[in-house]
mmCIF file of C-alpha atoms in Angstrom:
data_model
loop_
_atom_site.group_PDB
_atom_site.id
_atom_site.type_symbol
_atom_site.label_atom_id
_atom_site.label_comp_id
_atom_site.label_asym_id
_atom_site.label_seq_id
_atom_site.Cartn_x
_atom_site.Cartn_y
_atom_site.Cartn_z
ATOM 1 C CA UNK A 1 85.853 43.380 106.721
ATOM 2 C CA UNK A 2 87.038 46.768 107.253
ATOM 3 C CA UNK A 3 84.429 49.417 108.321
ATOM 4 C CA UNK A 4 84.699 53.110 106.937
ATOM 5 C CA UNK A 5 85.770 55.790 109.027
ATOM 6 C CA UNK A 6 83.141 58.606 108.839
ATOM 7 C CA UNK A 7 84.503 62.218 107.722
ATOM 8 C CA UNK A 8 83.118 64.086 110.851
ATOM 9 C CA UNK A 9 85.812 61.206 112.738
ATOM 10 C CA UNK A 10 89.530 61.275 110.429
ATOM 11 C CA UNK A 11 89.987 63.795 107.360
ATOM 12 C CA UNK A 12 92.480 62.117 104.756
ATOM 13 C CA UNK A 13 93.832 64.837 102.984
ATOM 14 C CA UNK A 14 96.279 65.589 99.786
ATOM 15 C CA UNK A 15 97.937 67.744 97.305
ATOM 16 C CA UNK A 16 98.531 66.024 94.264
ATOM 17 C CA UNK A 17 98.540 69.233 92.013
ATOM 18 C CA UNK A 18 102.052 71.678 91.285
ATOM 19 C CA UNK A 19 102.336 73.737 93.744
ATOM 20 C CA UNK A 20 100.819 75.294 97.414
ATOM 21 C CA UNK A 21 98.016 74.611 98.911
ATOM 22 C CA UNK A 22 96.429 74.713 102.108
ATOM 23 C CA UNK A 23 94.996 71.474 103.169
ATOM 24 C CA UNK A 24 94.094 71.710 106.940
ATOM 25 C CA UNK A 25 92.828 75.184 108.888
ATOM 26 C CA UNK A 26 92.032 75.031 112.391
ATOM 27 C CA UNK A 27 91.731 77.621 114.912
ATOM 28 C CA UNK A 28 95.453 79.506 114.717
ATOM 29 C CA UNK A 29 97.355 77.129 112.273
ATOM 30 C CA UNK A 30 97.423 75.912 108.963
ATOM 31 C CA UNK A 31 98.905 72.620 107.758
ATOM 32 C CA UNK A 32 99.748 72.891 103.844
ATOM 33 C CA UNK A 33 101.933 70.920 100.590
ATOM 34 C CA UNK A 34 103.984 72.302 98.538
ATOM 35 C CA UNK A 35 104.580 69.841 95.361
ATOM 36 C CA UNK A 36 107.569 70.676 92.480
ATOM 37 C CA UNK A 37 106.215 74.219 90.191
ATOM 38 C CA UNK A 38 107.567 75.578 87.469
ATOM 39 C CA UNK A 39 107.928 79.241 88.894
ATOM 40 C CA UNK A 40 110.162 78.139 91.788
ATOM 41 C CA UNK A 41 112.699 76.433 89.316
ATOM 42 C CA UNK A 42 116.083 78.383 89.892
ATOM 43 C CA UNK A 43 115.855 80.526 86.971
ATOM 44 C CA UNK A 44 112.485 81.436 87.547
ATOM 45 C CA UNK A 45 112.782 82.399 91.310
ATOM 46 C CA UNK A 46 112.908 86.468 91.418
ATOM 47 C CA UNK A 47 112.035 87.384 94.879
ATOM 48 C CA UNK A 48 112.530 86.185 98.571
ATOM 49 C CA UNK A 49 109.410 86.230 100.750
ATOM 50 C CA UNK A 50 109.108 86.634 104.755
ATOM 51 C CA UNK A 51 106.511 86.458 107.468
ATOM 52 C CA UNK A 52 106.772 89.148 110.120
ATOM 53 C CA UNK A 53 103.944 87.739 112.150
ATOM 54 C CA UNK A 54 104.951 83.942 112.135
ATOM 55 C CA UNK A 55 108.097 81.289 111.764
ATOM 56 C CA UNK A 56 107.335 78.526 108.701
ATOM 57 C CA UNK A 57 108.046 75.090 109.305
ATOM 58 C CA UNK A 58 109.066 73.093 105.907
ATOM 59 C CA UNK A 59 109.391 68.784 106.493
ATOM 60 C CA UNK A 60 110.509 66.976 103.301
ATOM 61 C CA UNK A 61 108.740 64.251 102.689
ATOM 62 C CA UNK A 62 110.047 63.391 99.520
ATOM 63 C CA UNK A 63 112.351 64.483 96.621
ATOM 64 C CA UNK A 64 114.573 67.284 96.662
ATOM 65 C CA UNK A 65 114.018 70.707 98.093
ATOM 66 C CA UNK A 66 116.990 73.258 98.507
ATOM 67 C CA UNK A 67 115.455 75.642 101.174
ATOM 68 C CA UNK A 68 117.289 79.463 100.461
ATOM 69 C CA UNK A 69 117.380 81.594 103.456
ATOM 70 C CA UNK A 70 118.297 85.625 103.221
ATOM 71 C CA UNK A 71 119.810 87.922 105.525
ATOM 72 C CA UNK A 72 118.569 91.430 105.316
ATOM 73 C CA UNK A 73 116.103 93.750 107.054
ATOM 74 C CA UNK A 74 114.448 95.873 104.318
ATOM 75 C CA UNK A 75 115.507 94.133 101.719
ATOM 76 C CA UNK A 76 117.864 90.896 101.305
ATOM 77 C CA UNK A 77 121.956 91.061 101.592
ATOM 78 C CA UNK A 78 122.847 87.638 101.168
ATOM 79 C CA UNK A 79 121.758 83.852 100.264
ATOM 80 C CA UNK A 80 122.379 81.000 102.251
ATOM 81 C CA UNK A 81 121.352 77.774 101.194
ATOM 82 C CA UNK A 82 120.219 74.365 103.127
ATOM 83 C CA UNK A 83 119.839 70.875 101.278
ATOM 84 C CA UNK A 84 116.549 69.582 103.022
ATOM 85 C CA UNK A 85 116.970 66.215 104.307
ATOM 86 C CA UNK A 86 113.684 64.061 104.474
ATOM 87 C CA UNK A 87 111.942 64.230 107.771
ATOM 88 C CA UNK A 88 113.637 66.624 109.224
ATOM 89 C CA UNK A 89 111.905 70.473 110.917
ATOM 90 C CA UNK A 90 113.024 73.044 108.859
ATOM 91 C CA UNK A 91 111.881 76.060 111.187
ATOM 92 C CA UNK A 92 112.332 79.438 109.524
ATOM 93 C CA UNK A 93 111.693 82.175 111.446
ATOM 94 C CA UNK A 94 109.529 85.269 111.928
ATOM 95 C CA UNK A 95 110.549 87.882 109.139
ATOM 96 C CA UNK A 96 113.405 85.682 107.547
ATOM 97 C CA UNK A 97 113.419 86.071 103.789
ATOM 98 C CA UNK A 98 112.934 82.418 102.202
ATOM 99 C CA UNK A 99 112.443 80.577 99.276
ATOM 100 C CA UNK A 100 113.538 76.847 97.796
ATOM 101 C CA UNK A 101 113.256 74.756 94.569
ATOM 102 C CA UNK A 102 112.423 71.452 94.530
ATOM 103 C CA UNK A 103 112.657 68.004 92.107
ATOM 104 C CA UNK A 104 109.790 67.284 90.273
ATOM 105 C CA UNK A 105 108.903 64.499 92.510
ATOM 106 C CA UNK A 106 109.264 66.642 95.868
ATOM 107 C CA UNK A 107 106.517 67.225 98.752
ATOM 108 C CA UNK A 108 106.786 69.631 101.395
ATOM 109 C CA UNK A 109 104.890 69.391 104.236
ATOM 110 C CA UNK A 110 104.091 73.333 105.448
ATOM 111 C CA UNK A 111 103.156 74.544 109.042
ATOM 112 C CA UNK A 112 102.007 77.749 109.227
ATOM 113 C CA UNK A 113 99.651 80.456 111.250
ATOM 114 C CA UNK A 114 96.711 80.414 109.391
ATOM 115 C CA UNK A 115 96.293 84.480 109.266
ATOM 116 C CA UNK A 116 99.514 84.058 107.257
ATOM 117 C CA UNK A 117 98.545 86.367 103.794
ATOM 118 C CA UNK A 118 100.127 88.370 101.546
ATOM 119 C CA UNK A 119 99.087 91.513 103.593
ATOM 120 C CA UNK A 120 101.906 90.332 106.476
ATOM 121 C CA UNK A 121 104.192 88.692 103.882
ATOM 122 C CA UNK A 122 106.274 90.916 101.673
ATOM 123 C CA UNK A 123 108.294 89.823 99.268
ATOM 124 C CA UNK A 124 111.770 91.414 98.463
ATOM 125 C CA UNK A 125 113.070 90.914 94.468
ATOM 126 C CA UNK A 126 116.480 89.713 93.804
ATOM 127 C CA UNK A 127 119.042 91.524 92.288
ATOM 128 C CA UNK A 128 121.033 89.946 89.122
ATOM 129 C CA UNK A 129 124.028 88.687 91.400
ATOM 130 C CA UNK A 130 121.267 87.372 94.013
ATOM 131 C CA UNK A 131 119.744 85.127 91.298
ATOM 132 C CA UNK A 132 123.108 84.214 89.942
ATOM 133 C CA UNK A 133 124.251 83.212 93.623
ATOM 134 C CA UNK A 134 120.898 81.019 93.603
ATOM 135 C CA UNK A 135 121.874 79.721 90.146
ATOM 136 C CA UNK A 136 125.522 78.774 91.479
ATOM 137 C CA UNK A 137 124.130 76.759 94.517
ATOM 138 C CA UNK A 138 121.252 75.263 92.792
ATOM 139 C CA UNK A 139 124.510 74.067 90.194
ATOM 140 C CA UNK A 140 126.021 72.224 93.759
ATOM 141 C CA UNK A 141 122.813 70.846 94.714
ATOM 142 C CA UNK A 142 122.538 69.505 91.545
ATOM 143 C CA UNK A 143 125.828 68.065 91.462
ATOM 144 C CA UNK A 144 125.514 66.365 94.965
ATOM 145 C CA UNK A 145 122.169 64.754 93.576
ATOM 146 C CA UNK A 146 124.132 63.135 90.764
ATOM 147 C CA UNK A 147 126.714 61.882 92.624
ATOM 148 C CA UNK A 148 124.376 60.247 95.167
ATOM 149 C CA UNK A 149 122.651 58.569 92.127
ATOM 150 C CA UNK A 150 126.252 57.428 90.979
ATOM 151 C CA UNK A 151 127.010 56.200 93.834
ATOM 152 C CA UNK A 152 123.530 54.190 94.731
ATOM 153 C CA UNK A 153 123.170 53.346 90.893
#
């Protein structure tokens, strides 16, 4: 017989809903998920965002998630972007502009300060070639994610 674990001993936590949400604060951090939504679909995404107080660490814990990264001070120059393996620390740092996209079945496991708000996170907006760059490497992530399932189906 099993015996239950009382809350004020273990927390089991999760984010089953689209989207972010926080689901641990404590002290200085803040442990969120991030699950597949509609508004970061490539099309959709219209702005980079960057904490100038903090890094971000991103873990895949399952799905897809294509992690874009922008150079730029004031505002953002150019798009890089990083397939996210499962598992691995994805560790942007202070004031990098970032977003991703993920597959409808993704979760993304978020580290973060907790005093991380909007008032120390600006966003920057894309211009048309910006979101056509994103568009053009979403297309290759896409591509590499049919040719794995060719090749493992």
């Amino acid at each position: 017989m099993r015996s239950v674990i009382s809350d004020k001993l273990l927390e089991v936590l999760d984010h089953t809903k689209e989207g972010y949400s926080p689901v641990v604060d404590f002290a200085a951090w803040r442990v969120a998920l991030l699950n597949y939504s509609k508004d970061l679909l490539p099309e959709n995404i219209t702005a980079m965002q960057r904490h100038n107080e903090t890094d971000e660490v991103f873990v895949l814990l399952r799905g897809r998630c294509m992690l874009f990264i922008g150079e730029g001070d004031k505002k953002v120059t150019d798009i890089f972007a990083e397939n996210m393996k499962p598992f691995k620390i994805y560790n942007v740092k202070k004031s990098v502009w970032h977003t991703h996209t993920l597959s409808t079945d993704a979760k993304v496991l978020i580290v973060e300060n907790r005093n991380t708000t909007l008032d120390n996170s600006p966003f920057s907006s894309l211009t048309d070639s910006q979101k056509a760059k994103i568009a053009e490497l979403t297309a290759e992530f896409r591509d590499e994610a049919a040719k794995s399932k060719n090749k493992s189906g």
